[in-house]
Structures are given as structure tokens and as C-alpha cells.
């Protein structure tokens, strides 16, 4: 980490060692079919209905957030980063919160 920190401050370098950022799932359960819940919907009869009739929602990420070396080095606690991002996901952000949400892809 010290080597990475040093390369971040050097001027005139064409490349440096970037801090690693990880994308974490904040919550699972995405309402894909718009029916108001996040339950998996199975085909009525898998022998006669196409697999596409099933909707798998329960394990799909509803929202994700970033937490990596830069946040860790700044003393940001993982659970705090999650909680702040969760508040943004549900419109309950507080003054001073940082939105760390990202695409889950």
C-alpha cells in the first residue's frame, strides 16, 4: 500500500499503481417483472413452458456500492459505506453521507 500511495503523489509519471476498488452487492432482490415483489416466479409447468417464463428475482442485485483500498486507507469503515449507500438507495440520505452506489455489472 505504501508503494501505491507513493506512486499516487509522483508527478510526471505516465503510469502508477491504482488503488483497487471492489463492487459489493448492497442488497439482493430486484423486481424485474414489475409485479411489486422480488419472489422468484417459476414456469407453471417446466415440461411444457419455455424457460423464459420463469423470472429469477430473489438473488439479483437490487443495488451495489464501491468500497476498496482508497476508502479503507481513508479510515472509512465498510459497514458505514454500506449504510450510507443504503440510505441513498431508499431516499433517506443524511447530511454528510457519501453515495458510493455503482452499477452492479
PDB file of N, CA and C in Angstrom:
ATOM      1  N   UNK A   1       0.826  -1.185   0.000  1.00  0.00           N
ATOM      2  CA  UNK A   1       0.000   0.000   0.000  1.00  0.00           C
ATOM      3  C   UNK A   1       0.870   1.247   0.000  1.00  0.00           C
ATOM      4  N   UNK A   2       1.990   1.194   0.695  1.00  0.00           N
ATOM      5  CA  UNK A   2       2.885   2.358   0.722  1.00  0.00           C
ATOM      6  C   UNK A   2       3.427   2.642  -0.675  1.00  0.00           C
ATOM      7  N   UNK A   3       3.723   1.594  -1.433  1.00  0.00           N
ATOM      8  CA  UNK A   3       4.224   1.790  -2.788  1.00  0.00           C
ATOM      9  C   UNK A   3       3.151   2.453  -3.642  1.00  0.00           C
ATOM     10  N   UNK A   4       1.925   1.988  -3.537  1.00  0.00           N
ATOM     11  CA  UNK A   4       0.825   2.592  -4.297  1.00  0.00           C
ATOM     12  C   UNK A   4       0.623   4.040  -3.881  1.00  0.00           C
ATOM     13  N   UNK A   5       0.677   4.295  -2.584  1.00  0.00           N
ATOM     14  CA  UNK A   5       0.484   5.661  -2.085  1.00  0.00           C
ATOM     15  C   UNK A   5       1.545   6.589  -2.648  1.00  0.00           C
ATOM     16  N   UNK A   6       2.775   6.111  -2.711  1.00  0.00           N
ATOM     17  CA  UNK A   6       3.885   6.914  -3.229  1.00  0.00           C
ATOM     18  C   UNK A   6       3.681   7.226  -4.713  1.00  0.00           C
ATOM     19  N   UNK A   7       3.209   6.245  -5.487  1.00  0.00           N
ATOM     20  CA  UNK A   7       3.045   6.475  -6.921  1.00  0.00           C
ATOM     21  C   UNK A   7       1.907   7.436  -7.201  1.00  0.00           C
ATOM     22  N   UNK A   8       0.941   7.566  -6.269  1.00  0.00           N
ATOM     23  CA  UNK A   8      -0.166   8.499  -6.472  1.00  0.00           C
ATOM     24  C   UNK A   8       0.312   9.948  -6.409  1.00  0.00           C
ATOM     25  N   UNK A   9       1.405  10.218  -5.695  1.00  0.00           N
ATOM     26  CA  UNK A   9       1.854  11.586  -5.482  1.00  0.00           C
ATOM     27  C   UNK A   9       3.002  11.995  -6.399  1.00  0.00           C
ATOM     28  N   UNK A  10       3.573  11.073  -7.135  1.00  0.00           N
ATOM     29  CA  UNK A  10       4.686  11.405  -8.030  1.00  0.00           C
ATOM     30  C   UNK A  10       4.175  12.151  -9.250  1.00  0.00           C
ATOM     31  N   UNK A  11       4.863  13.203  -9.614  1.00  0.00           N
ATOM     32  CA  UNK A  11       4.468  13.962 -10.803  1.00  0.00           C
ATOM     33  C   UNK A  11       5.297  13.500 -11.990  1.00  0.00           C
ATOM     34  N   UNK A  12       4.720  13.632 -13.153  1.00  0.00           N
ATOM     35  CA  UNK A  12       5.446  13.277 -14.372  1.00  0.00           C
ATOM     36  C   UNK A  12       5.484  11.793 -14.669  1.00  0.00           C
ATOM     37  N   UNK A  13       4.740  10.995 -13.904  1.00  0.00           N
ATOM     38  CA  UNK A  13       4.728   9.552 -14.175  1.00  0.00           C
ATOM     39  C   UNK A  13       3.600   9.251 -15.153  1.00  0.00           C
ATOM     40  N   UNK A  14       3.911   8.442 -16.157  1.00  0.00           N
ATOM     41  CA  UNK A  14       2.891   8.098 -17.136  1.00  0.00           C
ATOM     42  C   UNK A  14       1.949   7.018 -16.610  1.00  0.00           C
ATOM     43  N   UNK A  15       2.386   6.271 -15.658  1.00  0.00           N
ATOM     44  CA  UNK A  15       1.549   5.217 -15.096  1.00  0.00           C
ATOM     45  C   UNK A  15       1.816   5.081 -13.616  1.00  0.00           C
ATOM     46  N   UNK A  16       0.838   4.673 -12.898  1.00  0.00           N
ATOM     47  CA  UNK A  16       1.007   4.454 -11.471  1.00  0.00           C
ATOM     48  C   UNK A  16       0.190   3.243 -11.080  1.00  0.00           C
ATOM     49  N   UNK A  17       0.409   2.783  -9.898  1.00  0.00           N
ATOM     50  CA  UNK A  17      -0.323   1.633  -9.397  1.00  0.00           C
ATOM     51  C   UNK A  17      -1.639   2.121  -8.801  1.00  0.00           C
ATOM     52  N   UNK A  18      -2.750   1.838  -9.445  1.00  0.00           N
ATOM     53  CA  UNK A  18      -4.034   2.349  -8.943  1.00  0.00           C
ATOM     54  C   UNK A  18      -4.495   1.581  -7.702  1.00  0.00           C
ATOM     55  N   UNK A  19      -5.264   2.276  -6.898  1.00  0.00           N
ATOM     56  CA  UNK A  19      -5.902   1.600  -5.776  1.00  0.00           C
ATOM     57  C   UNK A  19      -6.990   0.689  -6.330  1.00  0.00           C
ATOM     58  N   UNK A  20      -7.194  -0.424  -5.678  1.00  0.00           N
ATOM     59  CA  UNK A  20      -8.207  -1.381  -6.113  1.00  0.00           C
ATOM     60  C   UNK A  20      -9.552  -0.975  -5.527  1.00  0.00           C
ATOM     61  N   UNK A  21     -10.561  -0.963  -6.369  1.00  0.00           N
ATOM     62  CA  UNK A  21     -11.931  -0.686  -5.935  1.00  0.00           C
ATOM     63  C   UNK A  21     -12.756  -1.934  -6.178  1.00  0.00           C
ATOM     64  N   UNK A  22     -13.464  -2.378  -5.165  1.00  0.00           N
ATOM     65  CA  UNK A  22     -14.317  -3.551  -5.274  1.00  0.00           C
ATOM     66  C   UNK A  22     -15.770  -3.095  -5.329  1.00  0.00           C
ATOM     67  N   UNK A  23     -16.581  -3.838  -6.051  1.00  0.00           N
ATOM     68  CA  UNK A  23     -18.015  -3.563  -6.118  1.00  0.00           C
ATOM     69  C   UNK A  23     -18.722  -4.640  -5.304  1.00  0.00           C
ATOM     70  N   UNK A  24     -19.486  -4.196  -4.316  1.00  0.00           N
ATOM     71  CA  UNK A  24     -20.172  -5.096  -3.388  1.00  0.00           C
ATOM     72  C   UNK A  24     -21.677  -5.012  -3.602  1.00  0.00           C
ATOM     73  N   UNK A  25     -22.351  -6.128  -3.445  1.00  0.00           N
ATOM     74  CA  UNK A  25     -23.812  -6.124  -3.502  1.00  0.00           C
ATOM     75  C   UNK A  25     -24.330  -5.550  -2.198  1.00  0.00           C
ATOM     76  N   UNK A  26     -25.142  -4.505  -2.307  1.00  0.00           N
ATOM     77  CA  UNK A  26     -25.714  -3.886  -1.115  1.00  0.00           C
ATOM     78  C   UNK A  26     -26.949  -4.609  -0.637  1.00  0.00           C
ATOM     79  N   UNK A  27     -27.744  -5.072  -1.589  1.00  0.00           N
ATOM     80  CA  UNK A  27     -28.976  -5.793  -1.257  1.00  0.00           C
ATOM     81  C   UNK A  27     -29.395  -6.620  -2.459  1.00  0.00           C
ATOM     82  N   UNK A  28     -29.953  -7.762  -2.188  1.00  0.00           N
ATOM     83  CA  UNK A  28     -30.457  -8.625  -3.263  1.00  0.00           C
ATOM     84  C   UNK A  28     -31.976  -8.532  -3.320  1.00  0.00           C
ATOM     85  N   UNK A  29     -32.516  -8.806  -4.481  1.00  0.00           N
ATOM     86  CA  UNK A  29     -33.955  -8.794  -4.678  1.00  0.00           C
ATOM     87  C   UNK A  29     -34.355  -7.639  -5.569  1.00  0.00           C
ATOM     88  N   UNK A  30     -34.452  -7.890  -6.861  1.00  0.00           N
ATOM     89  CA  UNK A  30     -34.759  -6.850  -7.841  1.00  0.00           C
ATOM     90  C   UNK A  30     -36.071  -7.205  -8.525  1.00  0.00           C
ATOM     91  N   UNK A  31     -37.027  -6.300  -8.521  1.00  0.00           N
ATOM     92  CA  UNK A  31     -38.338  -6.526  -9.131  1.00  0.00           C
ATOM     93  C   UNK A  31     -38.212  -6.386 -10.651  1.00  0.00           C
ATOM     94  N   UNK A  32     -37.838  -7.470 -11.307  1.00  0.00           N
ATOM     95  CA  UNK A  32     -37.587  -7.456 -12.749  1.00  0.00           C
ATOM     96  C   UNK A  32     -38.894  -7.361 -13.547  1.00  0.00           C
ATOM     97  N   UNK A  33     -39.918  -8.123 -13.130  1.00  0.00           N
ATOM     98  CA  UNK A  33     -41.151  -8.166 -13.911  1.00  0.00           C
ATOM     99  C   UNK A  33     -42.180  -7.119 -13.482  1.00  0.00           C
ATOM    100  N   UNK A  34     -41.841  -6.284 -12.492  1.00  0.00           N
ATOM    101  CA  UNK A  34     -42.697  -5.180 -12.098  1.00  0.00           C
ATOM    102  C   UNK A  34     -43.983  -5.580 -11.398  1.00  0.00           C
ATOM    103  N   UNK A  35     -43.989  -6.760 -10.756  1.00  0.00           N
ATOM    104  CA  UNK A  35     -45.216  -7.199 -10.086  1.00  0.00           C
ATOM    105  C   UNK A  35     -45.284  -6.774  -8.618  1.00  0.00           C
ATOM    106  N   UNK A  36     -44.299  -5.988  -8.175  1.00  0.00           N
ATOM    107  CA  UNK A  36     -44.346  -5.461  -6.811  1.00  0.00           C
ATOM    108  C   UNK A  36     -43.647  -6.307  -5.770  1.00  0.00           C
ATOM    109  N   UNK A  37     -43.104  -7.456  -6.156  1.00  0.00           N
ATOM    110  CA  UNK A  37     -42.343  -8.249  -5.183  1.00  0.00           C
ATOM    111  C   UNK A  37     -41.057  -8.760  -5.827  1.00  0.00           C
ATOM    112  N   UNK A  38     -40.231  -9.363  -5.019  1.00  0.00           N
ATOM    113  CA  UNK A  38     -38.946  -9.878  -5.519  1.00  0.00           C
ATOM    114  C   UNK A  38     -38.860 -11.391  -5.330  1.00  0.00           C
ATOM    115  N   UNK A  39     -39.998 -12.042  -5.438  1.00  0.00           N
ATOM    116  CA  UNK A  39     -40.050 -13.501  -5.357  1.00  0.00           C
ATOM    117  C   UNK A  39     -39.719 -14.093  -6.723  1.00  0.00           C
ATOM    118  N   UNK A  40     -39.045 -15.227  -6.719  1.00  0.00           N
ATOM    119  CA  UNK A  40     -38.806 -15.922  -7.981  1.00  0.00           C
ATOM    120  C   UNK A  40     -40.135 -16.462  -8.502  1.00  0.00           C
ATOM    121  N   UNK A  41     -40.356 -16.333  -9.794  1.00  0.00           N
ATOM    122  CA  UNK A  41     -41.562 -16.848 -10.428  1.00  0.00           C
ATOM    123  C   UNK A  41     -41.149 -18.007 -11.323  1.00  0.00           C
ATOM    124  N   UNK A  42     -41.695 -19.159 -11.050  1.00  0.00           N
ATOM    125  CA  UNK A  42     -41.359 -20.344 -11.825  1.00  0.00           C
ATOM    126  C   UNK A  42     -42.383 -20.565 -12.926  1.00  0.00           C
ATOM    127  N   UNK A  43     -41.967 -21.230 -13.976  1.00  0.00           N
ATOM    128  CA  UNK A  43     -42.904 -21.608 -15.027  1.00  0.00           C
ATOM    129  C   UNK A  43     -43.925 -22.567 -14.422  1.00  0.00           C
ATOM    130  N   UNK A  44     -45.187 -22.446 -14.831  1.00  0.00           N
ATOM    131  CA  UNK A  44     -46.233 -23.319 -14.283  1.00  0.00           C
ATOM    132  C   UNK A  44     -45.917 -24.787 -14.497  1.00  0.00           C
ATOM    133  N   UNK A  45     -45.482 -25.110 -15.678  1.00  0.00           N
ATOM    134  CA  UNK A  45     -45.121 -26.493 -15.991  1.00  0.00           C
ATOM    135  C   UNK A  45     -43.832 -26.467 -16.798  1.00  0.00           C
ATOM    136  N   UNK A  46     -42.710 -26.721 -16.154  1.00  0.00           N
ATOM    137  CA  UNK A  46     -41.414 -26.627 -16.845  1.00  0.00           C
ATOM    138  C   UNK A  46     -41.295 -27.563 -18.047  1.00  0.00           C
ATOM    139  N   UNK A  47     -42.149 -28.614 -18.100  1.00  0.00           N
ATOM    140  CA  UNK A  47     -42.082 -29.556 -19.232  1.00  0.00           C
ATOM    141  C   UNK A  47     -42.695 -28.954 -20.491  1.00  0.00           C
ATOM    142  N   UNK A  48     -43.667 -28.037 -20.309  1.00  0.00           N
ATOM    143  CA  UNK A  48     -44.366 -27.507 -21.485  1.00  0.00           C
ATOM    144  C   UNK A  48     -44.110 -26.016 -21.724  1.00  0.00           C
ATOM    145  N   UNK A  49     -43.643 -25.307 -20.711  1.00  0.00           N
ATOM    146  CA  UNK A  49     -43.413 -23.871 -20.870  1.00  0.00           C
ATOM    147  C   UNK A  49     -41.928 -23.593 -21.076  1.00  0.00           C
ATOM    148  N   UNK A  50     -41.669 -22.548 -21.813  1.00  0.00           N
ATOM    149  CA  UNK A  50     -40.284 -22.171 -22.084  1.00  0.00           C
ATOM    150  C   UNK A  50     -39.608 -21.718 -20.803  1.00  0.00           C
ATOM    151  N   UNK A  51     -38.314 -21.918 -20.725  1.00  0.00           N
ATOM    152  CA  UNK A  51     -37.548 -21.492 -19.548  1.00  0.00           C
ATOM    153  C   UNK A  51     -37.672 -19.990 -19.330  1.00  0.00           C
ATOM    154  N   UNK A  52     -37.891 -19.244 -20.402  1.00  0.00           N
ATOM    155  CA  UNK A  52     -38.029 -17.797 -20.314  1.00  0.00           C
ATOM    156  C   UNK A  52     -39.251 -17.347 -19.533  1.00  0.00           C
ATOM    157  N   UNK A  53     -40.202 -18.259 -19.280  1.00  0.00           N
ATOM    158  CA  UNK A  53     -41.382 -17.906 -18.496  1.00  0.00           C
ATOM    159  C   UNK A  53     -41.049 -17.736 -17.022  1.00  0.00           C
ATOM    160  N   UNK A  54     -39.943 -18.269 -16.602  1.00  0.00           N
ATOM    161  CA  UNK A  54     -39.520 -18.137 -15.208  1.00  0.00           C
ATOM    162  C   UNK A  54     -38.800 -16.805 -15.022  1.00  0.00           C
ATOM    163  N   UNK A  55     -39.001 -16.182 -13.870  1.00  0.00           N
ATOM    164  CA  UNK A  55     -38.320 -14.918 -13.550  1.00  0.00           C
ATOM    165  C   UNK A  55     -37.579 -15.118 -12.245  1.00  0.00           C
ATOM    166  N   UNK A  56     -36.259 -15.001 -12.294  1.00  0.00           N
ATOM    167  CA  UNK A  56     -35.426 -15.166 -11.107  1.00  0.00           C
ATOM    168  C   UNK A  56     -35.068 -13.787 -10.569  1.00  0.00           C
ATOM    169  N   UNK A  57     -35.721 -13.392  -9.484  1.00  0.00           N
ATOM    170  CA  UNK A  57     -35.512 -12.054  -8.939  1.00  0.00           C
ATOM    171  C   UNK A  57     -34.798 -12.056  -7.590  1.00  0.00           C
ATOM    172  N   UNK A  58     -35.001 -13.070  -6.793  1.00  0.00           N
ATOM    173  CA  UNK A  58     -34.563 -13.053  -5.397  1.00  0.00           C
ATOM    174  C   UNK A  58     -33.055 -12.844  -5.239  1.00  0.00           C
ATOM    175  N   UNK A  59     -32.263 -13.376  -6.138  1.00  0.00           N
ATOM    176  CA  UNK A  59     -30.813 -13.263  -5.999  1.00  0.00           C
ATOM    177  C   UNK A  59     -30.193 -12.177  -6.874  1.00  0.00           C
ATOM    178  N   UNK A  60     -31.014 -11.468  -7.645  1.00  0.00           N
ATOM    179  CA  UNK A  60     -30.491 -10.380  -8.477  1.00  0.00           C
ATOM    180  C   UNK A  60     -30.146  -9.178  -7.596  1.00  0.00           C
ATOM    181  N   UNK A  61     -28.987  -8.569  -7.805  1.00  0.00           N
ATOM    182  CA  UNK A  61     -28.634  -7.385  -7.003  1.00  0.00           C
ATOM    183  C   UNK A  61     -29.601  -6.230  -7.241  1.00  0.00           C
ATOM    184  N   UNK A  62     -30.149  -5.691  -6.165  1.00  0.00           N
ATOM    185  CA  UNK A  62     -31.024  -4.525  -6.257  1.00  0.00           C
ATOM    186  C   UNK A  62     -30.187  -3.257  -6.382  1.00  0.00           C
ATOM    187  N   UNK A  63     -29.066  -3.219  -5.668  1.00  0.00           N
ATOM    188  CA  UNK A  63     -28.130  -2.103  -5.783  1.00  0.00           C
ATOM    189  C   UNK A  63     -26.770  -2.552  -5.261  1.00  0.00           C
ATOM    190  N   UNK A  64     -25.727  -1.897  -5.744  1.00  0.00           N
ATOM    191  CA  UNK A  64     -24.350  -2.216  -5.363  1.00  0.00           C
ATOM    192  C   UNK A  64     -23.631  -0.937  -4.956  1.00  0.00           C
ATOM    193  N   UNK A  65     -22.493  -1.090  -4.294  1.00  0.00           N
ATOM    194  CA  UNK A  65     -21.705   0.064  -3.889  1.00  0.00           C
ATOM    195  C   UNK A  65     -20.230  -0.289  -3.965  1.00  0.00           C
ATOM    196  N   UNK A  66     -19.394   0.764  -3.992  1.00  0.00           N
ATOM    197  CA  UNK A  66     -17.954   0.535  -4.074  1.00  0.00           C
ATOM    198  C   UNK A  66     -17.312   0.716  -2.701  1.00  0.00           C
ATOM    199  N   UNK A  67     -16.341  -0.110  -2.441  1.00  0.00           N
ATOM    200  CA  UNK A  67     -15.516   0.011  -1.247  1.00  0.00           C
ATOM    201  C   UNK A  67     -14.208  -0.682  -1.574  1.00  0.00           C
ATOM    202  N   UNK A  68     -13.118   0.055  -1.469  1.00  0.00           N
ATOM    203  CA  UNK A  68     -11.835  -0.516  -1.827  1.00  0.00           C
ATOM    204  C   UNK A  68     -10.704   0.051  -0.999  1.00  0.00           C
ATOM    205  N   UNK A  69      -9.512  -0.045  -1.568  1.00  0.00           N
ATOM    206  CA  UNK A  69      -8.309   0.365  -0.844  1.00  0.00           C
ATOM    207  C   UNK A  69      -8.314   1.844  -0.482  1.00  0.00           C
ATOM    208  N   UNK A  70      -8.809   2.674  -1.367  1.00  0.00           N
ATOM    209  CA  UNK A  70      -8.812   4.110  -1.099  1.00  0.00           C
ATOM    210  C   UNK A  70      -9.701   4.441   0.110  1.00  0.00           C
ATOM    211  N   UNK A  71     -10.888   3.835   0.158  1.00  0.00           N
ATOM    212  CA  UNK A  71     -11.794   4.063   1.289  1.00  0.00           C
ATOM    213  C   UNK A  71     -11.194   3.495   2.578  1.00  0.00           C
ATOM    214  N   UNK A  72     -10.627   2.313   2.466  1.00  0.00           N
ATOM    215  CA  UNK A  72     -10.027   1.656   3.629  1.00  0.00           C
ATOM    216  C   UNK A  72      -8.885   2.504   4.194  1.00  0.00           C
ATOM    217  N   UNK A  73      -8.025   3.028   3.301  1.00  0.00           N
ATOM    218  CA  UNK A  73      -6.900   3.844   3.750  1.00  0.00           C
ATOM    219  C   UNK A  73      -7.371   5.167   4.355  1.00  0.00           C
ATOM    220  N   UNK A  74      -8.544   5.656   3.926  1.00  0.00           N
ATOM    221  CA  UNK A  74      -9.085   6.901   4.467  1.00  0.00           C
ATOM    222  C   UNK A  74      -9.785   6.680   5.814  1.00  0.00           C
ATOM    223  N   UNK A  75      -9.820   5.421   6.267  1.00  0.00           N
ATOM    224  CA  UNK A  75     -10.428   5.121   7.554  1.00  0.00           C
ATOM    225  C   UNK A  75     -11.936   4.949   7.512  1.00  0.00           C
ATOM    226  N   UNK A  76     -12.479   4.771   6.318  1.00  0.00           N
ATOM    227  CA  UNK A  76     -13.923   4.570   6.183  1.00  0.00           C
ATOM    228  C   UNK A  76     -14.230   3.106   6.475  1.00  0.00           C
ATOM    229  N   UNK A  77     -15.125   2.884   7.409  1.00  0.00           N
ATOM    230  CA  UNK A  77     -15.498   1.534   7.803  1.00  0.00           C
ATOM    231  C   UNK A  77     -16.455   0.956   6.755  1.00  0.00           C
ATOM    232  N   UNK A  78     -16.258  -0.312   6.414  1.00  0.00           N
ATOM    233  CA  UNK A  78     -17.056  -0.973   5.388  1.00  0.00           C
ATOM    234  C   UNK A  78     -18.554  -0.837   5.664  1.00  0.00           C
ATOM    235  N   UNK A  79     -18.968  -1.121   6.898  1.00  0.00           N
ATOM    236  CA  UNK A  79     -20.404  -1.075   7.218  1.00  0.00           C
ATOM    237  C   UNK A  79     -20.955   0.347   7.101  1.00  0.00           C
ATOM    238  N   UNK A  80     -20.137   1.352   7.364  1.00  0.00           N
ATOM    239  CA  UNK A  80     -20.580   2.740   7.197  1.00  0.00           C
ATOM    240  C   UNK A  80     -20.802   3.057   5.718  1.00  0.00           C
ATOM    241  N   UNK A  81     -19.890   2.573   4.867  1.00  0.00           N
ATOM    242  CA  UNK A  81     -20.038   2.790   3.422  1.00  0.00           C
ATOM    243  C   UNK A  81     -21.319   2.122   2.924  1.00  0.00           C
ATOM    244  N   UNK A  82     -21.598   0.921   3.412  1.00  0.00           N
ATOM    245  CA  UNK A  82     -22.833   0.222   3.041  1.00  0.00           C
ATOM    246  C   UNK A  82     -24.054   0.992   3.525  1.00  0.00           C
ATOM    247  N   UNK A  83     -24.053   1.394   4.786  1.00  0.00           N
ATOM    248  CA  UNK A  83     -25.208   2.073   5.371  1.00  0.00           C
ATOM    249  C   UNK A  83     -25.508   3.401   4.687  1.00  0.00           C
ATOM    250  N   UNK A  84     -24.463   4.169   4.371  1.00  0.00           N
ATOM    251  CA  UNK A  84     -24.671   5.437   3.670  1.00  0.00           C
ATOM    252  C   UNK A  84     -25.281   5.193   2.289  1.00  0.00           C
ATOM    253  N   UNK A  85     -24.754   4.210   1.579  1.00  0.00           N
ATOM    254  CA  UNK A  85     -25.265   3.904   0.246  1.00  0.00           C
ATOM    255  C   UNK A  85     -26.703   3.399   0.323  1.00  0.00           C
ATOM    256  N   UNK A  86     -27.017   2.633   1.362  1.00  0.00           N
ATOM    257  CA  UNK A  86     -28.389   2.136   1.543  1.00  0.00           C
ATOM    258  C   UNK A  86     -29.353   3.298   1.763  1.00  0.00           C
ATOM    259  N   UNK A  87     -28.927   4.273   2.537  1.00  0.00           N
ATOM    260  CA  UNK A  87     -29.790   5.436   2.755  1.00  0.00           C
ATOM    261  C   UNK A  87     -30.064   6.171   1.437  1.00  0.00           C
ATOM    262  N   UNK A  88     -29.052   6.274   0.566  1.00  0.00           N
ATOM    263  CA  UNK A  88     -29.262   6.892  -0.742  1.00  0.00           C
ATOM    264  C   UNK A  88     -30.207   6.039  -1.585  1.00  0.00           C
ATOM    265  N   UNK A  89     -30.076   4.714  -1.497  1.00  0.00           N
ATOM    266  CA  UNK A  89     -30.919   3.817  -2.294  1.00  0.00           C
ATOM    267  C   UNK A  89     -32.393   3.992  -1.952  1.00  0.00           C
ATOM    268  N   UNK A  90     -32.684   4.372  -0.709  1.00  0.00           N
ATOM    269  CA  UNK A  90     -34.077   4.496  -0.272  1.00  0.00           C
ATOM    270  C   UNK A  90     -34.481   5.936   0.033  1.00  0.00           C
ATOM    271  N   UNK A  91     -33.667   6.903  -0.432  1.00  0.00           N
ATOM    272  CA  UNK A  91     -34.016   8.313  -0.299  1.00  0.00           C
ATOM    273  C   UNK A  91     -34.017   8.817   1.131  1.00  0.00           C
ATOM    274  N   UNK A  92     -33.149   8.262   1.984  1.00  0.00           N
ATOM    275  CA  UNK A  92     -33.081   8.680   3.385  1.00  0.00           C
ATOM    276  C   UNK A  92     -31.702   9.230   3.737  1.00  0.00           C
ATOM    277  N   UNK A  93     -30.987   9.755   2.740  1.00  0.00           N
ATOM    278  CA  UNK A  93     -29.622  10.217   2.984  1.00  0.00           C
ATOM    279  C   UNK A  93     -29.592  11.338   4.012  1.00  0.00           C
ATOM    280  N   UNK A  94     -28.496  11.371   4.734  1.00  0.00           N
ATOM    281  CA  UNK A  94     -28.282  12.392   5.764  1.00  0.00           C
ATOM    282  C   UNK A  94     -27.193  13.349   5.291  1.00  0.00           C
ATOM    283  N   UNK A  95     -27.151  14.506   5.899  1.00  0.00           N
ATOM    284  CA  UNK A  95     -26.102  15.463   5.570  1.00  0.00           C
ATOM    285  C   UNK A  95     -24.746  14.829   5.874  1.00  0.00           C
ATOM    286  N   UNK A  96     -23.846  14.908   4.929  1.00  0.00           N
ATOM    287  CA  UNK A  96     -22.511  14.339   5.098  1.00  0.00           C
ATOM    288  C   UNK A  96     -22.368  12.934   4.530  1.00  0.00           C
ATOM    289  N   UNK A  97     -23.483  12.277   4.210  1.00  0.00           N
ATOM    290  CA  UNK A  97     -23.411  10.944   3.601  1.00  0.00           C
ATOM    291  C   UNK A  97     -22.775  11.039   2.220  1.00  0.00           C
ATOM    292  N   UNK A  98     -22.074   9.991   1.844  1.00  0.00           N
ATOM    293  CA  UNK A  98     -21.477   9.912   0.523  1.00  0.00           C
ATOM    294  C   UNK A  98     -22.136   8.741  -0.206  1.00  0.00           C
ATOM    295  N   UNK A  99     -22.616   9.013  -1.394  1.00  0.00           N
ATOM    296  CA  UNK A  99     -23.276   7.986  -2.195  1.00  0.00           C
ATOM    297  C   UNK A  99     -22.216   7.184  -2.940  1.00  0.00           C
ATOM    298  N   UNK A 100     -22.001   5.961  -2.548  1.00  0.00           N
ATOM    299  CA  UNK A 100     -20.988   5.103  -3.168  1.00  0.00           C
ATOM    300  C   UNK A 100     -21.635   4.051  -4.075  1.00  0.00           C
ATOM    301  N   UNK A 101     -22.923   4.239  -4.399  1.00  0.00           N
ATOM    302  CA  UNK A 101     -23.596   3.253  -5.251  1.00  0.00           C
ATOM    303  C   UNK A 101     -22.976   3.246  -6.641  1.00  0.00           C
ATOM    304  N   UNK A 102     -22.965   2.049  -7.236  1.00  0.00           N
ATOM    305  CA  UNK A 102     -22.431   1.854  -8.585  1.00  0.00           C
ATOM    306  C   UNK A 102     -23.297   0.847  -9.307  1.00  0.00           C
ATOM    307  N   UNK A 103     -23.138   0.759 -10.614  1.00  0.00           N
ATOM    308  CA  UNK A 103     -23.794  -0.310 -11.365  1.00  0.00           C
ATOM    309  C   UNK A 103     -23.256  -1.641 -10.878  1.00  0.00           C
ATOM    310  N   UNK A 104     -24.109  -2.622 -10.831  1.00  0.00           N
ATOM    311  CA  UNK A 104     -23.702  -3.940 -10.335  1.00  0.00           C
ATOM    312  C   UNK A 104     -22.981  -4.768 -11.390  1.00  0.00           C
ATOM    313  N   UNK A 105     -22.875  -4.281 -12.592  1.00  0.00           N
ATOM    314  CA  UNK A 105     -22.228  -5.033 -13.671  1.00  0.00           C
ATOM    315  C   UNK A 105     -20.747  -5.091 -13.491  1.00  0.00           C
TER     316      UNK A 105
END
